[in-house]
Coordinates of C-alpha atoms and ligand atoms in Angstrom, one line a residue:
M1 CA -26.9 -37.1 30.2
A2 CA -23.4 -36.4 28.8
E3 CA -22.2 -38.7 26.0
N4 CA -20.1 -40.9 28.3
G5 CA -23.0 -41.4 30.7
A6 CA -21.9 -38.8 33.3
S7 CA -24.5 -36.4 34.5
P8 CA -24.3 -32.7 33.7
V9 CA -23.5 -30.5 36.8
A10 CA -24.4 -26.9 37.6
L11 CA -21.8 -24.5 38.7
E12 CA -22.4 -20.9 39.9
L13 CA -19.7 -18.3 39.8
V14 CA -19.7 -14.7 41.0
P15 CA -18.0 -12.5 38.4
A16 CA -15.1 -10.4 39.7
L17 CA -16.9 -7.3 38.4
P18 CA -20.6 -7.0 37.9
I19 CA -21.5 -7.3 34.2
P20 CA -23.4 -4.3 33.0
D21 CA -26.6 -5.1 31.1
H22 CA -25.3 -3.9 27.7
L23 CA -22.5 -6.5 28.0
I24 CA -24.4 -9.5 29.3
G25 CA -25.0 -11.0 25.8
E26 CA -21.5 -10.3 24.6
V27 CA -19.9 -11.9 27.7
R28 CA -22.3 -14.8 27.7
S29 CA -21.5 -15.7 24.1
K30 CA -17.8 -15.6 24.8
L31 CA -18.2 -18.1 27.8
A32 CA -18.9 -20.7 25.1
Y33 CA -15.1 -20.6 24.2
V34 CA -13.7 -20.7 27.8
D35 CA -13.5 -24.4 28.4
E36 CA -14.7 -27.6 26.7
A37 CA -16.4 -28.7 29.9
I38 CA -19.0 -25.9 29.5
A39 CA -22.3 -27.1 28.0
R40 CA -24.4 -24.0 28.8
A41 CA -23.7 -20.5 30.1
E42 CA -26.2 -18.0 31.5
I43 CA -25.7 -14.7 33.2
T44 CA -28.4 -13.4 35.6
G45 CA -30.3 -10.2 34.6
D46 CA -28.4 -8.1 37.2
G47 CA -25.1 -9.3 35.9
D48 CA -23.8 -10.6 39.2
H49 CA -24.1 -14.3 38.8
I50 CA -22.9 -16.7 36.1
H51 CA -24.6 -20.1 35.9
L52 CA -22.7 -22.7 34.0
T53 CA -23.8 -26.2 33.1
L54 CA -20.9 -28.6 32.7
H55 CA -21.0 -31.8 30.6
Q56 CA -19.8 -33.8 33.7
P57 CA -18.3 -33.2 37.1
I58 CA -14.7 -31.8 37.2
D59 CA -12.2 -31.9 40.0
D60 CA -11.2 -29.0 42.2
A61 CA -8.0 -28.2 40.3
R62 CA -9.9 -28.1 37.0
Q63 CA -12.6 -26.0 38.5
A64 CA -10.0 -23.5 39.8
Q65 CA -8.6 -23.2 36.2
L66 CA -12.1 -22.8 34.8
D67 CA -12.9 -20.1 37.3
E68 CA -9.7 -18.2 36.5
K69 CA -10.5 -18.3 32.8
V70 CA -14.1 -17.1 33.3
Q71 CA -12.8 -14.2 35.5
R72 CA -10.2 -13.4 32.8
V73 CA -13.0 -13.0 30.2
V74 CA -15.1 -10.9 32.6
T75 CA -12.3 -8.6 33.6
S76 CA -11.0 -8.2 30.1
M77 CA -14.5 -7.3 28.6
V78 CA -16.0 -5.4 31.5
K79 CA -13.1 -3.4 33.2
G80 CA -13.1 0.2 31.8
A81 CA -15.9 -0.5 29.3
F82 CA -18.4 2.3 28.8
R83 CA -22.0 2.0 27.7
P84 CA -22.2 2.7 24.0
K85 CA -24.7 5.3 22.8
V86 CA -27.1 3.2 20.7
Q87 CA -28.2 5.2 17.7
V88 CA -31.6 4.2 16.3
L89 CA -32.0 5.1 12.7
E90 CA -35.4 3.4 12.2
D91 CA -37.9 1.8 14.6
H92 CA -40.6 -0.4 13.1
L93 CA -40.7 -2.9 15.9
D94 CA -44.4 -2.3 16.4
R95 CA -45.4 -3.6 13.0
P96 CA -48.0 -6.3 13.3
A97 CA -46.3 -9.7 13.9
P98 CA -49.3 -12.1 14.4
Y99 CA -47.3 -15.3 15.0
T100 CA -46.0 -15.9 18.5
Q101 CA -44.4 -19.3 18.4
D102 CA -40.8 -20.4 17.7
P103 CA -41.1 -21.4 14.0
M104 CA -38.3 -23.9 14.5
V105 CA -40.7 -26.3 16.2
E106 CA -43.1 -26.4 13.3
L107 CA -40.3 -26.4 10.7
L108 CA -38.7 -29.4 12.3
Q109 CA -42.1 -31.2 12.7
R110 CA -42.9 -30.7 9.0
G111 CA -39.5 -31.9 7.9
E112 CA -38.9 -28.4 6.4
V113 CA -35.5 -28.2 8.2
S114 CA -33.3 -31.0 9.4
Q115 CA -30.2 -30.6 11.5
E116 CA -27.1 -32.3 10.2
I117 CA -24.9 -31.3 13.1
P118 CA -25.4 -28.2 15.4
G119 CA -25.4 -25.1 13.3
V120 CA -25.7 -27.0 10.0
F121 CA -29.1 -27.5 8.5
A122 CA -30.7 -28.8 5.3
L123 CA -33.6 -26.6 4.3
G124 CA -36.8 -27.6 2.4
P125 CA -38.8 -25.8 -0.2
R126 CA -40.7 -23.3 2.0
L127 CA -37.5 -21.8 3.4
A128 CA -35.7 -22.2 0.1
R129 CA -38.4 -20.2 -1.7
L130 CA -38.5 -17.5 1.0
M131 CA -34.8 -17.2 0.8
A132 CA -34.9 -16.8 -3.0
F133 CA -37.6 -14.2 -2.6
F134 CA -35.4 -12.1 -0.2
E135 CA -32.4 -12.8 -2.4
D136 CA -34.4 -11.2 -5.3
R137 CA -35.0 -8.1 -3.2
F138 CA -31.3 -7.7 -2.4
V139 CA -30.3 -8.3 -6.0
E140 CA -32.7 -5.5 -7.0
L141 CA -31.0 -3.3 -4.5
A142 CA -27.6 -4.2 -6.0
D143 CA -29.0 -3.4 -9.5
S144 CA -30.2 0.0 -8.3
F145 CA -26.5 0.8 -7.8
Q146 CA -25.5 -0.9 -11.1
A147 CA -23.4 -3.2 -8.9
P148 CA -22.3 -6.1 -11.2
P149 CA -22.3 -9.7 -9.9
Y150 CA -19.2 -11.5 -8.7
R151 CA -18.6 -15.2 -7.7
F152 CA -16.2 -15.9 -4.9
P153 CA -14.9 -19.2 -3.6
T154 CA -16.0 -20.8 -0.3
L155 CA -12.4 -21.2 0.7
I156 CA -10.2 -18.3 1.6
P157 CA -6.4 -18.4 1.9
A158 CA -5.0 -18.2 5.4
H159 CA -2.6 -15.5 4.4
Y160 CA -5.6 -13.3 3.2
L161 CA -7.1 -13.5 6.7
E162 CA -3.7 -12.8 8.3
R163 CA -3.3 -9.7 6.3
V164 CA -6.5 -8.1 7.6
N165 CA -5.9 -9.1 11.2
Y166 CA -8.7 -11.6 11.3
F167 CA -6.8 -14.1 13.4
H168 CA -6.4 -11.5 16.1
A169 CA -9.9 -10.1 16.0
F170 CA -12.1 -13.3 15.5
P171 CA -10.0 -16.4 16.3
H172 CA -12.8 -18.1 18.1
S173 CA -15.1 -18.4 15.0
L174 CA -12.6 -19.7 12.4
T175 CA -13.2 -22.9 10.5
F176 CA -10.1 -24.5 9.0
A177 CA -9.9 -26.5 5.8
T178 CA -7.3 -29.2 5.3
H179 CA -6.6 -32.4 3.4
L180 CA -4.5 -35.5 3.9
R181 CA -0.8 -35.1 3.4
E182 CA 0.5 -36.2 0.1
D183 CA 2.0 -39.3 1.5
L184 CA 1.0 -42.8 0.4
D185 CA 1.4 -44.3 3.9
V186 CA -0.7 -41.6 5.5
I187 CA -3.5 -41.9 2.8
D188 CA -3.5 -45.7 3.0
H189 CA -3.6 -45.6 6.8
F190 CA -6.5 -43.2 6.7
A191 CA -8.4 -45.2 4.1
G192 CA -8.1 -48.3 6.2
Q193 CA -8.6 -46.9 9.7
A194 CA -10.7 -43.7 9.6
A195 CA -14.0 -43.9 11.4
C196 CA -16.3 -41.5 13.3
D197 CA -17.2 -41.5 17.0
E198 CA -19.9 -39.3 18.5
H199 CA -17.6 -36.3 18.4
G200 CA -16.6 -36.6 14.7
L201 CA -13.8 -38.1 12.7
V202 CA -11.1 -40.1 14.4
A203 CA -7.8 -39.9 12.6
P204 CA -4.2 -39.0 13.7
P205 CA -3.8 -35.2 13.6
A206 CA -0.4 -35.8 11.9
S207 CA -2.3 -37.1 8.8
F208 CA -3.5 -33.6 7.9
A209 CA -1.5 -31.1 5.9
Q210 CA -0.8 -27.6 7.1
V211 CA -3.8 -25.3 6.8
Q212 CA -3.5 -23.2 3.6
A213 CA -7.2 -22.2 3.5
L214 CA -10.1 -21.6 5.7
L215 CA -13.9 -21.6 5.1
S216 CA -14.7 -18.0 4.3
P217 CA -16.3 -16.0 7.2
A218 CA -17.5 -13.2 4.9
V219 CA -18.1 -12.4 1.2
C220 CA -16.6 -8.9 0.8
Y221 CA -13.0 -9.8 1.7
H222 CA -12.6 -11.7 -1.6
L223 CA -13.4 -8.5 -3.5
Y224 CA -10.9 -6.4 -1.5
F225 CA -8.2 -9.0 -2.1
S226 CA -8.9 -9.0 -5.8
L227 CA -8.2 -5.3 -5.7
A228 CA -5.1 -5.4 -3.5
D229 CA -1.7 -3.8 -4.3
R230 CA -2.9 -1.6 -7.2
P231 CA -4.8 1.5 -8.0
L232 CA -8.6 1.1 -7.8
P233 CA -9.8 0.8 -11.4
G234 CA -12.0 3.8 -12.1
G235 CA -11.5 5.3 -8.7
Q236 CA -14.7 3.8 -7.3
L237 CA -16.8 0.6 -7.7
A238 CA -19.8 -1.2 -6.5
A239 CA -20.2 -5.0 -6.6
T240 CA -22.5 -7.7 -5.3
A241 CA -22.0 -11.4 -4.5
V242 CA -23.7 -14.1 -2.5
G243 CA -21.8 -16.8 -0.7
N244 CA -21.6 -19.5 1.9
C245 CA -20.1 -18.1 5.1
F246 CA -18.8 -19.9 8.1
R247 CA -18.5 -18.8 11.7
Y248 CA -18.1 -21.4 14.4
E249 CA -20.2 -20.4 17.3
A250 CA -19.7 -23.4 19.7
I251 CA -22.6 -23.9 22.1
N252 CA -24.1 -20.7 20.9
L253 CA -25.2 -22.5 17.7
A254 CA -29.0 -22.7 18.0
S255 CA -31.8 -23.2 15.5
L256 CA -31.6 -21.1 12.4
E257 CA -30.7 -18.1 14.6
R258 CA -27.0 -18.9 14.8
L259 CA -25.5 -21.1 12.2
W260 CA -22.0 -22.4 11.5
N261 CA -22.7 -22.4 7.8
F262 CA -25.0 -19.7 6.4
T263 CA -25.6 -17.7 3.3
M264 CA -24.8 -14.0 2.9
R265 CA -25.7 -11.6 0.1
E266 CA -23.5 -8.5 0.1
I267 CA -23.4 -5.3 -1.8
I268 CA -20.0 -3.8 -1.6
F269 CA -18.7 -0.3 -2.2
V270 CA -15.0 0.7 -2.7
G271 CA -13.9 4.3 -3.3
P272 CA -13.6 7.7 -1.6
K273 CA -15.1 8.1 1.9
D274 CA -18.2 10.1 0.7
F275 CA -18.9 7.5 -2.1
V276 CA -19.0 4.7 0.5
L277 CA -21.0 6.5 3.2
E278 CA -23.5 8.0 0.8
N279 CA -24.2 4.6 -0.8
R280 CA -24.5 2.9 2.6
E281 CA -27.1 5.5 3.5
T282 CA -28.9 5.2 0.1
A283 CA -29.0 1.4 0.5
R284 CA -30.8 1.9 3.9
Q285 CA -33.3 4.3 2.4
R286 CA -34.0 2.0 -0.6
M287 CA -34.6 -1.0 1.7
Q288 CA -37.0 0.8 4.0
P289 CA -40.1 0.6 1.8
V290 CA -39.2 -3.0 0.8
F291 CA -39.1 -4.2 4.4
K292 CA -42.4 -2.3 5.0
E293 CA -44.0 -4.2 2.1
I294 CA -42.6 -7.5 3.3
G295 CA -44.2 -6.7 6.7
L296 CA -41.0 -7.0 8.7
A297 CA -41.0 -5.6 12.2
Y298 CA -37.5 -4.4 13.0
R299 CA -35.3 -1.7 14.3
M300 CA -32.2 -0.4 12.7
E301 CA -29.5 0.6 15.2
S302 CA -25.8 1.0 15.7
A303 CA -23.9 -2.2 16.6
N304 CA -20.5 -3.8 16.9
D305 CA -18.9 -6.9 15.6
P306 CA -18.3 -9.8 18.0
F307 CA -14.6 -9.3 18.5
F308 CA -12.8 -11.8 20.7
I309 CA -12.2 -11.2 24.3
G310 CA -8.9 -9.2 24.3
E311 CA -9.9 -7.1 21.3
F312 CA -13.5 -6.5 22.3
R313 CA -13.5 -3.4 24.4
K314 CA -11.3 -1.3 22.3
Q315 CA -12.7 -2.3 18.9
A316 CA -16.3 -2.2 20.0
A317 CA -15.8 1.3 21.4
F318 CA -14.1 2.4 18.2
Q319 CA -17.0 1.0 16.0
S320 CA -19.5 2.7 18.2
A321 CA -17.7 6.1 18.3
F322 CA -17.4 6.3 14.5
Q323 CA -20.8 4.7 13.7
L324 CA -19.2 2.0 11.6
K325 CA -21.9 -0.6 11.9
F326 CA -25.7 -0.5 11.9
E327 CA -27.8 -3.6 12.1
I328 CA -31.4 -4.4 11.0
R329 CA -32.6 -6.2 14.1
A330 CA -35.9 -8.1 13.4
R331 CA -38.3 -8.8 16.2
L332 CA -38.6 -12.4 17.4
P333 CA -42.0 -12.3 19.1
F334 CA -41.7 -15.8 20.7
S335 CA -38.6 -14.8 22.7
D336 CA -39.3 -11.1 23.0
S337 CA -35.9 -10.4 21.5
T338 CA -34.4 -9.2 18.2
L339 CA -32.1 -10.8 15.7
A340 CA -29.7 -9.2 13.3
V341 CA -30.8 -10.0 9.8
G342 CA -28.6 -7.6 8.0
S343 CA -25.8 -5.0 8.6
Y344 CA -24.7 -1.8 7.0
N345 CA -20.9 -1.5 7.5
Y346 CA -18.3 1.2 6.9
H347 CA -14.6 0.1 7.4
Q348 CA -13.1 3.5 6.8
D349 CA -9.8 2.9 5.0
F350 CA -8.9 -0.2 6.9
F351 CA -8.9 -2.6 3.9
G352 CA -7.5 0.1 1.6
R353 CA -4.5 0.6 3.9
S354 CA -4.1 -3.1 4.9
L355 CA -4.3 -4.3 1.3
N356 CA -2.8 -1.3 -0.4
I357 CA -5.8 -0.3 -2.6
S358 CA -5.2 3.2 -3.7
L359 CA -7.4 6.0 -5.0
P360 CA -6.3 8.3 -7.9
D361 CA -4.9 10.8 -5.4
G362 CA -2.8 8.1 -3.9
S363 CA -4.7 7.8 -0.7
P364 CA -6.1 4.4 0.5
A365 CA -9.6 3.5 -0.7
H366 CA -12.5 3.4 1.8
T367 CA -14.8 0.4 1.8
G368 CA -18.2 -0.5 3.1
C369 CA -20.7 -3.3 2.6
V370 CA -24.4 -4.1 3.1
A371 CA -24.7 -7.7 4.2
F372 CA -27.9 -9.8 4.6
G373 CA -28.1 -13.2 6.2
L374 CA -30.6 -15.2 4.1
E375 CA -31.4 -17.9 6.6
R376 CA -31.9 -15.4 9.3
I377 CA -34.2 -13.1 7.4
A378 CA -36.4 -16.1 6.3
Y379 CA -36.4 -17.3 9.9
A380 CA -37.3 -13.9 11.4
F381 CA -40.1 -13.5 8.8
L382 CA -41.5 -16.9 9.8
A383 CA -41.2 -16.0 13.5
Q384 CA -43.4 -12.9 12.8
H385 CA -45.8 -14.3 10.3
G386 CA -45.9 -18.1 10.8
L387 CA -45.6 -20.9 8.3
D388 CA -49.0 -20.6 6.7
P389 CA -48.7 -18.5 3.5
A390 CA -52.4 -17.5 3.9
N391 CA -51.3 -15.3 6.8
W392 CA -48.4 -13.7 5.0
P393 CA -48.4 -10.1 3.6
Q394 CA -49.7 -10.3 0.0
W395 CA -46.4 -9.6 -1.8
V396 CA -44.6 -12.5 -0.1
R397 CA -47.6 -14.8 -0.4
E398 CA -47.8 -14.3 -4.1
A399 CA -44.1 -14.4 -4.8
A400 CA -42.8 -17.0 -2.4
N401 CA -45.7 -19.5 -2.1
G402 CA -44.8 -22.3 -4.5
Ligands
LIG501 P1 -22.0 -9.4 9.9 O1 -21.0 -9.4 8.9 O2 -21.6 -10.0 11.2 O3 -22.7 -8.1 10.1 O4 -23.1 -10.4 9.3 C1 -24.0 -10.0 8.3 C2 -25.3 -10.8 8.5 O5 -25.0 -12.2 8.3 C3 -25.9 -10.7 9.8 O6 -26.7 -9.6 10.0 C4 -26.7 -12.0 9.9 O7 -27.9 -11.8 9.2 C5 -25.9 -13.0 9.1 N1 -25.1 -13.8 10.1 C6 -24.0 -13.5 10.7 N2 -23.5 -14.5 11.5 C7 -24.5 -15.5 11.4 C8 -24.6 -16.8 11.9 N3 -23.7 -17.3 12.8 N4 -25.7 -17.5 11.6 C9 -26.6 -17.0 10.7 N5 -26.5 -15.8 10.1 C10 -25.5 -15.0 10.4
LIG502 ZN1 -18.8 -7.3 4.1

């Protein structure tokens, strides 16, 4: 039942162009942002039917609008798209993964996770210890590069994101921070009237100040901005930081797989092209035996970022052609799928140019980062090995079983 008592309805659409299999996941995830009426979106395996579930029935005019928007997404993402050549750098998907259930069921039953709102979870000691264990491994990796630690804020200024084109590339996933306007009447009114309904806070939009800051979607941007508009000290540097990151994923928010608020540990390289690319590759090689010892079944393959609809085709093709992104995709045995638990990224001189970070020869710096999602890696580990530490690989059992 929808919140107001109306029943959900099913709607089937035929896409204007058949959706090729390599784009089914990307198009499906974007359908979450097409219309607030959409509660669920699925695309059939052959890509020629879209099944939507709507919160409640809509009239013909509204349906025509919805249909037009869906077709706009399909056309924009599919027309002229070519199948990227997926490059596989490592394949350890066949490592033993004895557990076959969705760990979320047991985690919820045991009170080890509790959902605050979709995509926002409180995590208990088992997950917290596992995340700390993985954190330690990533900090060891950072230490191996003598990458010193940094601390960055959770808020990021709007003008930072504007300067690196983020509003254009990922508008759908932004989370804005605001506060009440500095006006006694506004604050008094809010204090007296504010209340929540089932959708959230009810308050006049005019109570809120203009957005100066957002919740940060990534860690490494803060480092690049701290280096902006000057020569890069020493001509190259490595750094590491962990932080809360925010990406609003609408109805795609599901279990610990896709969170609104998650934690990322990054190791970041800034310098000449070869410095960045060599370190990215070294990081991959150093993590390989670590993941083996942890018993993680995964594949490391080329990937692209989830650019918004209009930007997607061009940007994804560019990332693929220049091998800018590789992901560690861990196996989720219960759903026979994989989940990205980390990424190895090369941005070329995009940040160096956009932010005017210069190398000693005057050219723009290149950047790259290795980014791990702590909730995701803990979740993927539990999906493969279960919640009982007795069944965990020895290293993890001894280090993360409190
Ligand atoms: P990315 O910068 O998109 O490559 O993200 C780096 C890592 O952060 C991913 O490999 C995931 O492990 C994690 N991550 C990204 N988005 C989410 C999300 N919505 N929920 C949980 N973890 C995420
Ligand atoms: Zn990064």
